[in-house]
């Protein structure tokens, strides 16, 4: 059971992304400590459980309860329909963000490695963070740019931590976000996103006890 932030540490990376509120000219030690604090706070919040908005396979919105298990490797989703869905974070292929505007989805080059930018250009948009398990995807919807950036950043770190616990050779790679990015507001349209939770290898159905 997690009780202290010190029980959680960053995964091993060759290069770490920027934390919210840091500047390029800040000392590396200060930037790393800010990132560590952001990550630890996120992990503790997720371990306690948080309510999020999910975009389902039929493009509907659903309020779900999301919680990180004690092993820090399993994400548990309560879909409020009698099922508990568990996803192993070690099975995440990538985490990325889309922007939805006027019913259309766009990719964005705004990487989690960039400083947390103003949300002014995106006031009328929704931000979708997709956790990709190769065969299926989890999509979480955020109204605020900064909230989506924090979730994207910390979820990438969390999945990398889970993957480093597997018995595989250490690669020492950076996060999946591209190191070189274009303008932070550069967007490209994408095809309709496939979002489906019914992946047998990742789903554990647990009937809720009758009250």
mmCIF file of C-alpha atoms in Angstrom:
data_model
loop_
_atom_site.group_PDB
_atom_site.id
_atom_site.type_symbol
_atom_site.label_atom_id
_atom_site.label_comp_id
_atom_site.label_asym_id
_atom_site.label_seq_id
_atom_site.Cartn_x
_atom_site.Cartn_y
_atom_site.Cartn_z
ATOM 1 C CA UNK A 1 0.000 0.000 0.000
ATOM 2 C CA UNK A 2 1.409 3.371 -1.019
ATOM 3 C CA UNK A 3 1.599 5.988 1.699
ATOM 4 C CA UNK A 4 4.574 8.223 0.891
ATOM 5 C CA UNK A 5 5.718 9.861 -2.378
ATOM 6 C CA UNK A 6 9.207 8.515 -1.672
ATOM 7 C CA UNK A 7 7.957 5.006 -2.393
ATOM 8 C CA UNK A 8 7.602 5.970 -6.067
ATOM 9 C CA UNK A 9 10.507 6.914 -8.324
ATOM 10 C CA UNK A 10 10.979 7.729 -11.986
ATOM 11 C CA UNK A 11 11.780 5.006 -14.519
ATOM 12 C CA UNK A 12 15.303 4.872 -15.935
ATOM 13 C CA UNK A 13 15.571 6.937 -19.113
ATOM 14 C CA UNK A 14 18.442 8.365 -21.140
ATOM 15 C CA UNK A 15 16.565 11.646 -21.438
ATOM 16 C CA UNK A 16 13.684 12.888 -19.299
ATOM 17 C CA UNK A 17 10.803 15.069 -20.514
ATOM 18 C CA UNK A 18 10.112 18.514 -19.122
ATOM 19 C CA UNK A 19 7.908 18.829 -16.061
ATOM 20 C CA UNK A 20 5.128 21.410 -15.819
ATOM 21 C CA UNK A 21 6.320 24.819 -14.732
ATOM 22 C CA UNK A 22 9.976 24.280 -15.626
ATOM 23 C CA UNK A 23 12.022 26.377 -18.044
ATOM 24 C CA UNK A 24 14.795 25.291 -20.437
ATOM 25 C CA UNK A 25 17.317 27.396 -18.531
ATOM 26 C CA UNK A 26 16.533 25.757 -15.177
ATOM 27 C CA UNK A 27 19.263 23.491 -13.711
ATOM 28 C CA UNK A 28 18.922 19.864 -14.726
ATOM 29 C CA UNK A 29 18.692 18.799 -11.083
ATOM 30 C CA UNK A 30 15.776 21.168 -10.481
ATOM 31 C CA UNK A 31 13.949 20.009 -13.615
ATOM 32 C CA UNK A 32 14.396 16.355 -12.667
ATOM 33 C CA UNK A 33 13.143 16.977 -9.134
ATOM 34 C CA UNK A 34 10.088 18.822 -10.467
ATOM 35 C CA UNK A 35 9.348 15.914 -12.783
ATOM 36 C CA UNK A 36 9.757 13.439 -9.924
ATOM 37 C CA UNK A 37 7.313 15.378 -7.729
ATOM 38 C CA UNK A 38 4.762 15.625 -10.557
ATOM 39 C CA UNK A 39 5.024 11.896 -11.243
ATOM 40 C CA UNK A 40 4.833 10.910 -7.571
ATOM 41 C CA UNK A 41 1.744 13.061 -7.021
ATOM 42 C CA UNK A 42 0.070 11.549 -10.075
ATOM 43 C CA UNK A 43 0.828 7.966 -9.032
ATOM 44 C CA UNK A 44 -0.524 8.564 -5.522
ATOM 45 C CA UNK A 45 -3.678 10.177 -6.923
ATOM 46 C CA UNK A 46 -4.222 7.314 -9.358
ATOM 47 C CA UNK A 47 -3.563 4.754 -6.630
ATOM 48 C CA UNK A 48 -6.296 6.339 -4.505
ATOM 49 C CA UNK A 49 -8.548 6.373 -7.572
ATOM 50 C CA UNK A 50 -9.859 9.117 -9.832
ATOM 51 C CA UNK A 51 -12.952 9.642 -11.934
ATOM 52 C CA UNK A 52 -12.284 10.173 -15.629
ATOM 53 C CA UNK A 53 -14.304 10.523 -18.815
ATOM 54 C CA UNK A 54 -13.835 7.733 -21.334
ATOM 55 C CA UNK A 55 -14.592 7.805 -25.051
ATOM 56 C CA UNK A 56 -16.126 4.434 -25.946
ATOM 57 C CA UNK A 57 -16.013 2.475 -29.195
ATOM 58 C CA UNK A 58 -19.330 3.964 -30.373
ATOM 59 C CA UNK A 59 -18.011 7.501 -29.696
ATOM 60 C CA UNK A 60 -20.075 7.958 -26.539
ATOM 61 C CA UNK A 61 -18.847 9.490 -23.289
ATOM 62 C CA UNK A 62 -18.770 7.399 -20.142
ATOM 63 C CA UNK A 63 -17.770 8.350 -16.593
ATOM 64 C CA UNK A 64 -15.485 5.701 -15.120
ATOM 65 C CA UNK A 65 -13.456 5.207 -11.959
ATOM 66 C CA UNK A 66 -9.790 4.531 -12.700
ATOM 67 C CA UNK A 67 -7.369 3.152 -10.112
ATOM 68 C CA UNK A 68 -3.772 1.961 -10.050
ATOM 69 C CA UNK A 69 -3.320 -1.334 -8.209
ATOM 70 C CA UNK A 70 -0.764 -1.894 -5.434
ATOM 71 C CA UNK A 71 1.665 -3.556 -7.848
ATOM 72 C CA UNK A 72 1.880 -0.256 -9.822
ATOM 73 C CA UNK A 73 1.564 -2.355 -12.982
ATOM 74 C CA UNK A 74 -2.186 -2.804 -13.338
ATOM 75 C CA UNK A 75 -4.805 -0.203 -14.222
ATOM 76 C CA UNK A 76 -8.295 -1.055 -12.947
ATOM 77 C CA UNK A 77 -11.355 0.544 -14.514
ATOM 78 C CA UNK A 78 -14.812 0.458 -12.945
ATOM 79 C CA UNK A 79 -17.184 1.064 -15.834
ATOM 80 C CA UNK A 80 -20.165 1.430 -13.468
ATOM 81 C CA UNK A 81 -22.033 -1.336 -15.295
ATOM 82 C CA UNK A 82 -21.146 -4.300 -13.074
ATOM 83 C CA UNK A 83 -17.755 -5.023 -14.622
ATOM 84 C CA UNK A 84 -14.249 -4.402 -13.337
ATOM 85 C CA UNK A 85 -11.731 -4.132 -16.183
ATOM 86 C CA UNK A 86 -8.024 -4.627 -15.553
ATOM 87 C CA UNK A 87 -5.280 -3.606 -17.961
ATOM 88 C CA UNK A 88 -1.589 -4.568 -17.527
ATOM 89 C CA UNK A 89 0.463 -1.417 -18.103
ATOM 90 C CA UNK A 90 3.382 -3.516 -19.314
ATOM 91 C CA UNK A 91 1.271 -4.246 -22.402
ATOM 92 C CA UNK A 92 1.023 -0.599 -23.467
ATOM 93 C CA UNK A 93 2.551 0.004 -26.902
ATOM 94 C CA UNK A 94 2.331 3.796 -26.794
ATOM 95 C CA UNK A 95 0.484 6.731 -25.267
ATOM 96 C CA UNK A 96 -0.516 9.643 -27.467
ATOM 97 C CA UNK A 97 -2.898 12.571 -27.626
ATOM 98 C CA UNK A 98 -5.553 13.664 -30.095
ATOM 99 C CA UNK A 99 -7.525 16.887 -30.341
ATOM 100 C CA UNK A 100 -11.240 16.796 -31.128
ATOM 101 C CA UNK A 101 -12.817 19.845 -32.727
ATOM 102 C CA UNK A 102 -16.200 20.072 -34.460
ATOM 103 C CA UNK A 103 -16.580 16.303 -34.261
ATOM 104 C CA UNK A 104 -13.269 15.640 -36.022
ATOM 105 C CA UNK A 105 -10.101 14.134 -34.540
ATOM 106 C CA UNK A 106 -6.645 15.585 -35.164
ATOM 107 C CA UNK A 107 -3.167 14.519 -34.245
ATOM 108 C CA UNK A 108 -1.037 17.170 -32.630
ATOM 109 C CA UNK A 109 2.703 17.615 -32.508
ATOM 110 C CA UNK A 110 2.438 19.093 -29.018
ATOM 111 C CA UNK A 111 4.620 16.576 -27.212
ATOM 112 C CA UNK A 112 4.769 15.908 -23.481
ATOM 113 C CA UNK A 113 8.430 16.902 -23.774
ATOM 114 C CA UNK A 114 7.425 20.537 -24.395
ATOM 115 C CA UNK A 115 6.768 23.039 -21.600
ATOM 116 C CA UNK A 116 3.127 23.058 -20.513
ATOM 117 C CA UNK A 117 1.679 25.647 -22.855
ATOM 118 C CA UNK A 118 -1.279 27.984 -22.642
ATOM 119 C CA UNK A 119 -4.591 26.434 -23.647
ATOM 120 C CA UNK A 120 -5.810 29.618 -25.346
ATOM 121 C CA UNK A 121 -5.688 28.213 -28.942
ATOM 122 C CA UNK A 122 -7.657 25.138 -27.819
ATOM 123 C CA UNK A 123 -10.481 26.683 -25.793
ATOM 124 C CA UNK A 124 -13.208 25.064 -27.905
ATOM 125 C CA UNK A 125 -11.479 21.688 -28.220
ATOM 126 C CA UNK A 126 -11.423 18.431 -26.310
ATOM 127 C CA UNK A 127 -8.186 16.575 -25.645
ATOM 128 C CA UNK A 128 -8.108 12.796 -25.883
ATOM 129 C CA UNK A 129 -5.258 10.781 -24.383
ATOM 130 C CA UNK A 130 -5.115 7.305 -25.892
ATOM 131 C CA UNK A 131 -3.443 4.406 -24.098
ATOM 132 C CA UNK A 132 -2.697 1.939 -26.901
ATOM 133 C CA UNK A 133 -2.533 -1.782 -26.080
ATOM 134 C CA UNK A 134 -1.881 -2.681 -29.753
ATOM 135 C CA UNK A 135 -5.152 -4.570 -30.265
ATOM 136 C CA UNK A 136 -7.332 -2.217 -28.231
ATOM 137 C CA UNK A 137 -7.199 1.345 -27.006
ATOM 138 C CA UNK A 138 -8.355 3.252 -23.943
ATOM 139 C CA UNK A 139 -9.317 6.844 -24.659
ATOM 140 C CA UNK A 140 -9.665 9.446 -21.890
ATOM 141 C CA UNK A 141 -11.248 12.843 -22.582
ATOM 142 C CA UNK A 142 -10.085 16.085 -20.973
ATOM 143 C CA UNK A 143 -11.526 19.576 -21.253
ATOM 144 C CA UNK A 144 -8.261 21.326 -20.381
ATOM 145 C CA UNK A 145 -4.983 21.179 -22.294
ATOM 146 C CA UNK A 146 -2.789 21.219 -19.191
ATOM 147 C CA UNK A 147 -4.708 18.323 -17.600
ATOM 148 C CA UNK A 148 -4.268 16.232 -20.754
ATOM 149 C CA UNK A 149 -0.549 17.032 -20.887
ATOM 150 C CA UNK A 150 -0.054 15.982 -17.266
ATOM 151 C CA UNK A 151 -1.972 12.741 -17.780
ATOM 152 C CA UNK A 152 -0.063 11.950 -20.976
ATOM 153 C CA UNK A 153 3.310 12.695 -19.408
ATOM 154 C CA UNK A 154 2.723 10.695 -16.230
ATOM 155 C CA UNK A 155 1.025 7.770 -17.959
ATOM 156 C CA UNK A 156 4.030 7.427 -20.275
ATOM 157 C CA UNK A 157 6.328 7.363 -17.244
ATOM 158 C CA UNK A 158 4.091 4.888 -15.453
ATOM 159 C CA UNK A 159 3.939 2.471 -18.378
ATOM 160 C CA UNK A 160 7.705 2.679 -18.812
ATOM 161 C CA UNK A 161 8.157 1.860 -15.107
ATOM 162 C CA UNK A 162 5.895 -1.177 -15.471
ATOM 163 C CA UNK A 163 7.762 -2.362 -18.561
ATOM 164 C CA UNK A 164 11.122 -2.070 -16.822
ATOM 165 C CA UNK A 165 9.919 -4.593 -14.238
ATOM 166 C CA UNK A 166 9.633 -7.215 -16.984
ATOM 167 C CA UNK A 167 12.554 -9.644 -17.515
ATOM 168 C CA UNK A 168 13.746 -8.044 -20.768
ATOM 169 C CA UNK A 169 17.038 -6.311 -21.677
ATOM 170 C CA UNK A 170 17.216 -2.660 -20.676
ATOM 171 C CA UNK A 171 16.951 -0.392 -23.715
ATOM 172 C CA UNK A 172 17.414 2.963 -22.024
ATOM 173 C CA UNK A 173 15.160 4.650 -24.559
ATOM 174 C CA UNK A 174 13.368 7.945 -24.133
ATOM 175 C CA UNK A 175 9.605 8.264 -23.979
ATOM 176 C CA UNK A 176 7.508 7.473 -27.027
ATOM 177 C CA UNK A 177 6.896 11.160 -27.705
ATOM 178 C CA UNK A 178 9.051 12.380 -30.616
ATOM 179 C CA UNK A 179 12.136 14.323 -29.655
ATOM 180 C CA UNK A 180 11.787 16.666 -32.615
ATOM 181 C CA UNK A 181 8.474 18.466 -32.890
ATOM 182 C CA UNK A 182 6.984 21.122 -35.113
ATOM 183 C CA UNK A 183 4.855 24.074 -34.059
ATOM 184 C CA UNK A 184 2.956 23.187 -30.872
ATOM 185 C CA UNK A 185 -0.333 24.043 -32.584
ATOM 186 C CA UNK A 186 0.302 22.016 -35.740
ATOM 187 C CA UNK A 187 -2.517 19.505 -36.281
ATOM 188 C CA UNK A 188 -3.316 16.858 -38.861
ATOM 189 C CA UNK A 189 -6.689 15.126 -39.351
ATOM 190 C CA UNK A 190 -6.898 11.419 -38.589
ATOM 191 C CA UNK A 191 -9.341 8.676 -39.454
ATOM 192 C CA UNK A 192 -12.017 7.588 -36.989
ATOM 193 C CA UNK A 193 -10.335 6.200 -33.895
ATOM 194 C CA UNK A 194 -10.954 2.598 -32.864
ATOM 195 C CA UNK A 195 -11.697 2.432 -29.160
ATOM 196 C CA UNK A 196 -12.875 -0.869 -27.730
ATOM 197 C CA UNK A 197 -12.543 -2.339 -24.250
ATOM 198 C CA UNK A 198 -13.567 -5.868 -25.163
ATOM 199 C CA UNK A 199 -10.044 -7.300 -25.431
ATOM 200 C CA UNK A 200 -10.134 -10.759 -23.890
ATOM 201 C CA UNK A 201 -6.457 -10.762 -22.991
ATOM 202 C CA UNK A 202 -6.864 -7.598 -20.935
ATOM 203 C CA UNK A 203 -10.388 -7.793 -19.531
ATOM 204 C CA UNK A 204 -11.398 -9.372 -16.243
ATOM 205 C CA UNK A 205 -15.157 -9.389 -15.665
ATOM 206 C CA UNK A 206 -16.069 -9.326 -11.985
ATOM 207 C CA UNK A 207 -19.785 -9.245 -11.110
ATOM 208 C CA UNK A 208 -20.666 -6.649 -8.532
ATOM 209 C CA UNK A 209 -22.210 -8.077 -5.335
ATOM 210 C CA UNK A 210 -25.936 -7.558 -4.932
ATOM 211 C CA UNK A 211 -26.854 -4.909 -2.385
#
